[in-house]
PDB file of C-alpha atoms in Angstrom:
ATOM      1  CA  MET L   6       9.400 -24.131 -19.692  1.00 52.00           C
ATOM      2  CA  ALA L   7       9.323 -22.323 -16.353  1.00 57.00           C
ATOM      3  CA  LYS L   8       9.568 -24.357 -13.202  1.00 60.00           C
ATOM      4  CA  ALA L   9       6.444 -24.192 -11.036  1.00 58.00           C
ATOM      5  CA  LYS L  10       6.743 -22.793  -7.530  1.00 62.00           C
ATOM      6  CA  ARG L  11       6.057 -25.482  -4.937  1.00 63.00           C
ATOM      7  CA  ALA L  12       4.909 -24.444  -1.519  1.00 64.00           C
ATOM      8  CA  ARG L  13       5.632 -26.817   1.341  1.00 71.00           C
ATOM      9  CA  ALA L  14       4.623 -26.419   4.914  1.00 78.00           C
ATOM     10  CA  HIS L  15       6.510 -27.625   7.949  1.00 80.00           C
ATOM     11  CA  VAL L  16       4.680 -27.643  11.240  1.00 84.00           C
ATOM     12  CA  ALA L  17       6.775 -27.388  14.378  1.00 86.00           C
ATOM     13  CA  ARG L  18       5.759 -26.765  17.958  1.00 88.00           C
ATOM     14  CA  LEU L  19       7.557 -23.827  19.562  1.00 90.00           C
ATOM     15  CA  ASP L  20       8.880 -24.057  23.105  1.00 90.00           C
ATOM     16  CA  LEU L  21       7.891 -20.556  24.267  1.00 91.00           C
ATOM     17  CA  THR L  22       8.429 -18.967  27.634  1.00 92.00           C
ATOM     18  CA  PRO L  23       5.302 -17.381  29.158  1.00 93.00           C
ATOM     19  CA  ALA L  24       6.661 -13.908  28.305  1.00 94.00           C
ATOM     20  CA  GLN L  25       7.298 -14.896  24.672  1.00 92.00           C
ATOM     21  CA  ALA L  26       3.825 -16.450  24.419  1.00 91.00           C
ATOM     22  CA  ALA L  27       2.273 -13.236  25.742  1.00 93.00           C
ATOM     23  CA  VAL L  28       4.157 -11.119  23.184  1.00 93.00           C
ATOM     24  CA  LEU L  29       3.121 -13.436  20.329  1.00 92.00           C
ATOM     25  CA  ASP L  30      -0.513 -13.326  21.499  1.00 92.00           C
ATOM     26  CA  GLY L  31      -0.287  -9.542  21.463  1.00 93.00           C
ATOM     27  CA  HIS L  32       1.144  -9.581  17.935  1.00 93.00           C
ATOM     28  CA  ALA L  33      -1.689 -11.848  16.776  1.00 93.00           C
ATOM     29  CA  HIS L  34      -4.321  -9.544  18.289  1.00 93.00           C
ATOM     30  CA  ILE L  35      -2.668  -6.511  16.675  1.00 93.00           C
ATOM     31  CA  ALA L  36      -2.618  -8.297  13.296  1.00 93.00           C
ATOM     32  CA  ARG L  37      -6.347  -9.040  13.687  1.00 94.00           C
ATOM     33  CA  ALA L  38      -7.037  -5.425  14.646  1.00 93.00           C
ATOM     34  CA  LEU L  39      -5.052  -4.256  11.605  1.00 92.00           C
ATOM     35  CA  TRP L  40      -7.151  -6.541   9.376  1.00 92.00           C
ATOM     36  CA  ASN L  41     -10.295  -4.946  10.843  1.00 92.00           C
ATOM     37  CA  LEU L  42      -8.911  -1.429  10.304  1.00 90.00           C
ATOM     38  CA  LEU L  43      -8.063  -2.297   6.701  1.00 90.00           C
ATOM     39  CA  HIS L  44     -11.544  -3.723   6.210  1.00 89.00           C
ATOM     40  CA  GLU L  45     -13.086  -0.519   7.540  1.00 88.00           C
ATOM     41  CA  TYR L  46     -10.758   1.544   5.321  1.00 86.00           C
ATOM     42  CA  PHE L  47     -11.788  -0.482   2.238  1.00 85.00           C
ATOM     43  CA  THR L  48     -15.482  -0.839   3.037  1.00 83.00           C
ATOM     44  CA  PHE L  49     -16.453   2.671   4.046  1.00 81.00           C
ATOM     45  CA  ARG L  50     -14.515   4.385   1.281  1.00 74.00           C
ATOM     46  CA  GLN L  51     -16.778   5.720  -1.453  1.00 66.00           C
ATOM     47  CA  GLY L  52     -16.026   4.993  -5.096  1.00 67.00           C
ATOM     48  CA  ARG L  53     -13.014   2.711  -5.518  1.00 77.00           C
ATOM     49  CA  PHE L  54     -10.704   0.530  -3.516  1.00 81.00           C
ATOM     50  CA  PRO L  55      -7.519   2.233  -2.340  1.00 84.00           C
ATOM     51  CA  SER L  56      -4.282   1.393  -4.111  1.00 85.00           C
ATOM     52  CA  PRO L  57      -1.544  -0.620  -2.378  1.00 85.00           C
ATOM     53  CA  LYS L  58       0.461   2.604  -2.035  1.00 90.00           C
ATOM     54  CA  GLU L  59      -2.434   4.363  -0.261  1.00 87.00           C
ATOM     55  CA  CYS L  60      -2.910   1.369   2.042  1.00 87.00           C
ATOM     56  CA  ASP L  61       0.810   1.271   2.838  1.00 89.00           C
ATOM     57  CA  ALA L  62       0.757   4.975   3.714  1.00 90.00           C
ATOM     58  CA  ALA L  63      -2.301   4.447   5.945  1.00 87.00           C
ATOM     59  CA  ILE L  64      -0.588   1.550   7.768  1.00 89.00           C
ATOM     60  CA  ARG L  65       2.560   3.612   8.322  1.00 90.00           C
ATOM     61  CA  GLN L  66       0.502   6.506   9.672  1.00 90.00           C
ATOM     62  CA  ALA L  67      -1.465   4.191  11.980  1.00 88.00           C
ATOM     63  CA  ARG L  68       1.763   2.631  13.287  1.00 88.00           C
ATOM     64  CA  HIS L  69       3.053   6.130  14.185  1.00 90.00           C
ATOM     65  CA  GLU L  70      -0.198   7.440  15.688  1.00 91.00           C
ATOM     66  CA  ILE L  71      -1.358   4.342  17.592  1.00 90.00           C
ATOM     67  CA  ASP L  72       1.397   3.269  19.978  1.00 90.00           C
ATOM     68  CA  TRP L  73       0.281  -0.366  20.421  1.00 91.00           C
ATOM     69  CA  MET L  74       0.118  -0.805  16.629  1.00 90.00           C
ATOM     70  CA  GLY L  75       3.877  -0.183  16.468  1.00 88.00           C
ATOM     71  CA  GLN L  76       4.531  -3.336  18.520  1.00 90.00           C
ATOM     72  CA  LEU L  77       3.761  -5.491  15.460  1.00 89.00           C
ATOM     73  CA  PRO L  78       6.813  -5.884  13.188  1.00 89.00           C
ATOM     74  CA  ALA L  79       6.472  -3.815  10.000  1.00 88.00           C
ATOM     75  CA  GLN L  80       6.903  -6.879   7.781  1.00 89.00           C
ATOM     76  CA  ALA L  81       4.030  -8.619   9.583  1.00 91.00           C
ATOM     77  CA  ALA L  82       1.836  -5.550   9.020  1.00 90.00           C
ATOM     78  CA  GLN L  83       2.676  -5.623   5.309  1.00 91.00           C
ATOM     79  CA  ALA L  84       1.807  -9.336   5.232  1.00 92.00           C
ATOM     80  CA  VAL L  85      -1.639  -8.547   6.702  1.00 92.00           C
ATOM     81  CA  LEU L  86      -2.184  -6.021   3.897  1.00 91.00           C
ATOM     82  CA  LYS L  87      -1.070  -8.536   1.269  1.00 92.00           C
ATOM     83  CA  THR L  88      -3.370 -11.235   2.692  1.00 92.00           C
ATOM     84  CA  TYR L  89      -6.298  -8.808   2.868  1.00 92.00           C
ATOM     85  CA  ARG L  90      -5.863  -7.680  -0.753  1.00 91.00           C
ATOM     86  CA  GLN L  91      -5.573 -11.340  -1.831  1.00 92.00           C
ATOM     87  CA  ALA L  92      -8.863 -12.078  -0.036  1.00 92.00           C
ATOM     88  CA  TRP L  93     -10.581  -9.424  -2.187  1.00 90.00           C
ATOM     89  CA  GLU L  94      -8.955 -10.761  -5.365  1.00 91.00           C
ATOM     90  CA  ASN L  95     -10.181 -14.256  -4.518  1.00 94.00           C
ATOM     91  CA  PHE L  96     -13.694 -12.895  -3.897  1.00 92.00           C
ATOM     92  CA  PHE L  97     -13.834 -11.137  -7.281  1.00 90.00           C
ATOM     93  CA  ASN L  98     -12.392 -14.141  -9.161  1.00 92.00           C
ATOM     94  CA  PRO L  99     -15.419 -15.987 -10.593  1.00 91.00           C
ATOM     95  CA  GLY L 100     -13.617 -19.354 -10.492  1.00 91.00           C
ATOM     96  CA  HIS L 101     -12.736 -19.048  -6.800  1.00 90.00           C
ATOM     97  CA  PRO L 102     -15.234 -20.073  -4.078  1.00 92.00           C
ATOM     98  CA  ALA L 103     -14.087 -17.381  -1.621  1.00 91.00           C
ATOM     99  CA  LYS L 104     -16.668 -15.330   0.228  1.00 92.00           C
ATOM    100  CA  ARG L 105     -16.518 -11.583   0.779  1.00 89.00           C
ATOM    101  CA  PRO L 106     -13.883 -10.555   3.378  1.00 90.00           C
ATOM    102  CA  THR L 107     -15.398  -9.596   6.721  1.00 90.00           C
ATOM    103  CA  PHE L 108     -14.311  -8.288  10.088  1.00 92.00           C
ATOM    104  CA  LYS L 109     -12.391 -10.778  12.254  1.00 91.00           C
ATOM    105  CA  SER L 110     -13.867 -11.574  15.624  1.00 91.00           C
ATOM    106  CA  ARG L 111     -11.663 -11.699  18.690  1.00 89.00           C
ATOM    107  CA  LEU L 112     -13.114 -15.049  19.735  1.00 86.00           C
ATOM    108  CA  ARG L 113     -13.713 -16.845  16.432  1.00 86.00           C
ATOM    109  CA  SER L 114     -10.664 -15.910  14.363  1.00 86.00           C
ATOM    110  CA  ARG L 115      -7.477 -17.955  14.263  1.00 88.00           C
ATOM    111  CA  MET L 116      -4.608 -16.141  15.956  1.00 89.00           C
ATOM    112  CA  ALA L 117      -1.656 -15.945  13.572  1.00 89.00           C
ATOM    113  CA  VAL L 118       1.349 -13.744  12.785  1.00 89.00           C
ATOM    114  CA  ASP L 119       3.409 -13.818   9.595  1.00 88.00           C
ATOM    115  CA  VAL L 120       7.194 -13.521   9.395  1.00 87.00           C
ATOM    116  CA  PRO L 121       7.532 -13.053   5.635  1.00 86.00           C
ATOM    117  CA  GLN L 122      11.301 -12.578   5.452  1.00 84.00           C
ATOM    118  CA  ALA L 123      13.424 -15.662   6.030  1.00 79.00           C
ATOM    119  CA  ARG L 124      16.547 -13.589   6.724  1.00 79.00           C
ATOM    120  CA  ASP L 125      14.941 -12.559  10.023  1.00 76.00           C
ATOM    121  CA  LEU L 126      14.497 -16.172  11.146  1.00 85.00           C
ATOM    122  CA  GLN L 127      18.126 -17.410  11.447  1.00 86.00           C
ATOM    123  CA  ILE L 128      17.244 -21.063  11.989  1.00 89.00           C
ATOM    124  CA  SER L 129      19.878 -23.308  13.536  1.00 88.00           C
ATOM    125  CA  ARG L 130      19.972 -26.859  14.824  1.00 89.00           C
ATOM    126  CA  ILE L 131      20.810 -27.325  18.507  1.00 91.00           C
ATOM    127  CA  ASN L 132      20.904 -31.131  18.572  1.00 90.00           C
ATOM    128  CA  ARG L 133      19.173 -34.088  16.983  1.00 88.00           C
ATOM    129  CA  ARG L 134      15.750 -33.238  18.412  1.00 91.00           C
ATOM    130  CA  TRP L 135      15.760 -29.466  18.874  1.00 92.00           C
ATOM    131  CA  GLY L 136      16.300 -26.410  16.718  1.00 91.00           C
ATOM    132  CA  ALA L 137      16.224 -22.682  17.436  1.00 93.00           C
ATOM    133  CA  VAL L 138      14.832 -19.757  15.481  1.00 92.00           C
ATOM    134  CA  ASN L 139      15.081 -15.982  15.964  1.00 91.00           C
ATOM    135  CA  LEU L 140      11.683 -14.293  15.776  1.00 90.00           C
ATOM    136  CA  PRO L 141      11.459 -10.508  15.300  1.00 87.00           C
ATOM    137  CA  LYS L 142      10.631  -8.699  18.573  1.00 87.00           C
ATOM    138  CA  ILE L 143      10.437 -12.078  20.390  1.00 90.00           C
ATOM    139  CA  GLY L 144      13.983 -13.379  20.471  1.00 91.00           C
ATOM    140  CA  ARG L 145      15.450 -16.868  20.292  1.00 93.00           C
ATOM    141  CA  VAL L 146      12.868 -19.660  20.507  1.00 93.00           C
ATOM    142  CA  LYS L 147      13.467 -23.417  20.609  1.00 94.00           C
ATOM    143  CA  PHE L 148      11.356 -25.746  18.506  1.00 91.00           C
ATOM    144  CA  ARG L 149      11.042 -29.481  18.075  1.00 90.00           C
ATOM    145  CA  TRP L 150      13.038 -30.616  15.003  1.00 88.00           C
ATOM    146  CA  THR L 151      10.821 -33.311  13.450  1.00 86.00           C
ATOM    147  CA  LYS L 152      11.944 -33.412   9.811  1.00 84.00           C
ATOM    148  CA  ASP L 153      14.593 -31.968   7.512  1.00 84.00           C
ATOM    149  CA  LEU L 154      14.133 -28.349   6.468  1.00 82.00           C
ATOM    150  CA  PRO L 155      14.901 -27.180   2.914  1.00 80.00           C
ATOM    151  CA  GLY L 156      18.332 -25.638   2.533  1.00 76.00           C
ATOM    152  CA  LEU L 157      19.330 -26.277   6.161  1.00 77.00           C
ATOM    153  CA  THR L 158      19.883 -30.011   6.409  1.00 74.00           C
ATOM    154  CA  LYS L 159      22.523 -31.899   4.481  1.00 75.00           C
ATOM    155  CA  GLY L 160      20.715 -34.280   2.170  1.00 72.00           C
ATOM    156  CA  GLY L 161      17.396 -32.635   3.003  1.00 72.00           C
ATOM    157  CA  PRO L 162      14.775 -31.406   0.552  1.00 75.00           C
ATOM    158  CA  PRO L 163      15.943 -28.895  -2.069  1.00 76.00           C
ATOM    159  CA  GLY L 164      14.858 -25.279  -1.853  1.00 76.00           C
ATOM    160  CA  ARG L 165      14.963 -22.588   0.779  1.00 80.00           C
ATOM    161  CA  ILE L 166      12.820 -21.184   3.550  1.00 83.00           C
ATOM    162  CA  THR L 167      11.077 -17.989   2.462  1.00 83.00           C
ATOM    163  CA  GLY L 168       9.053 -17.120   5.569  1.00 85.00           C
ATOM    164  CA  ALA L 169       6.922 -18.429   8.396  1.00 87.00           C
ATOM    165  CA  ARG L 170       3.431 -18.187   9.802  1.00 88.00           C
ATOM    166  CA  LEU L 171       3.081 -18.579  13.556  1.00 88.00           C
ATOM    167  CA  VAL L 172      -0.351 -19.963  14.420  1.00 88.00           C
ATOM    168  CA  LYS L 173      -1.726 -20.489  17.904  1.00 88.00           C
ATOM    169  CA  GLN L 174      -3.453 -23.834  18.304  1.00 85.00           C
ATOM    170  CA  ALA L 175      -5.209 -25.474  21.195  1.00 79.00           C
ATOM    171  CA  HIS L 176      -2.330 -27.855  21.888  1.00 74.00           C
ATOM    172  CA  GLY L 177       0.320 -25.142  21.852  1.00 63.00           C
TER     173      GLY L 177
END
């Protein structure tokens, strides 16, 4: 019998400098704009939905032609595509309550950026209360170490870290 994949979330508050916070805000806005471009690409195309290969080619072309789009890490752009395609799959699944994907508003959408590859993170513990993580195109960021992380702490939970989602919340 195959072992089921268990997803666990760990929430940690990042200790960002104002410059790092500005760059992350920019990445989140670019990810939202990319979602909207993908939605336009899917919606106004006649006939069928584009394949993942066609979408990937369109994202690569947009990253080369639109200079501010290139500021978002390529892996984060691919994660936006994956999330967008999953939103459509959930919509077409009759057993899933998901609504049709729509454009994301600048004011009402949750600002978030994905870091899907754990090798880019390089998490280390500084002391008992603080840890540090490397974020692509941001640099080294301290975070509050509140509980053991899988694969990093001796005697901690089994498993490994596969990626991260950075979400901006009202309290930081």
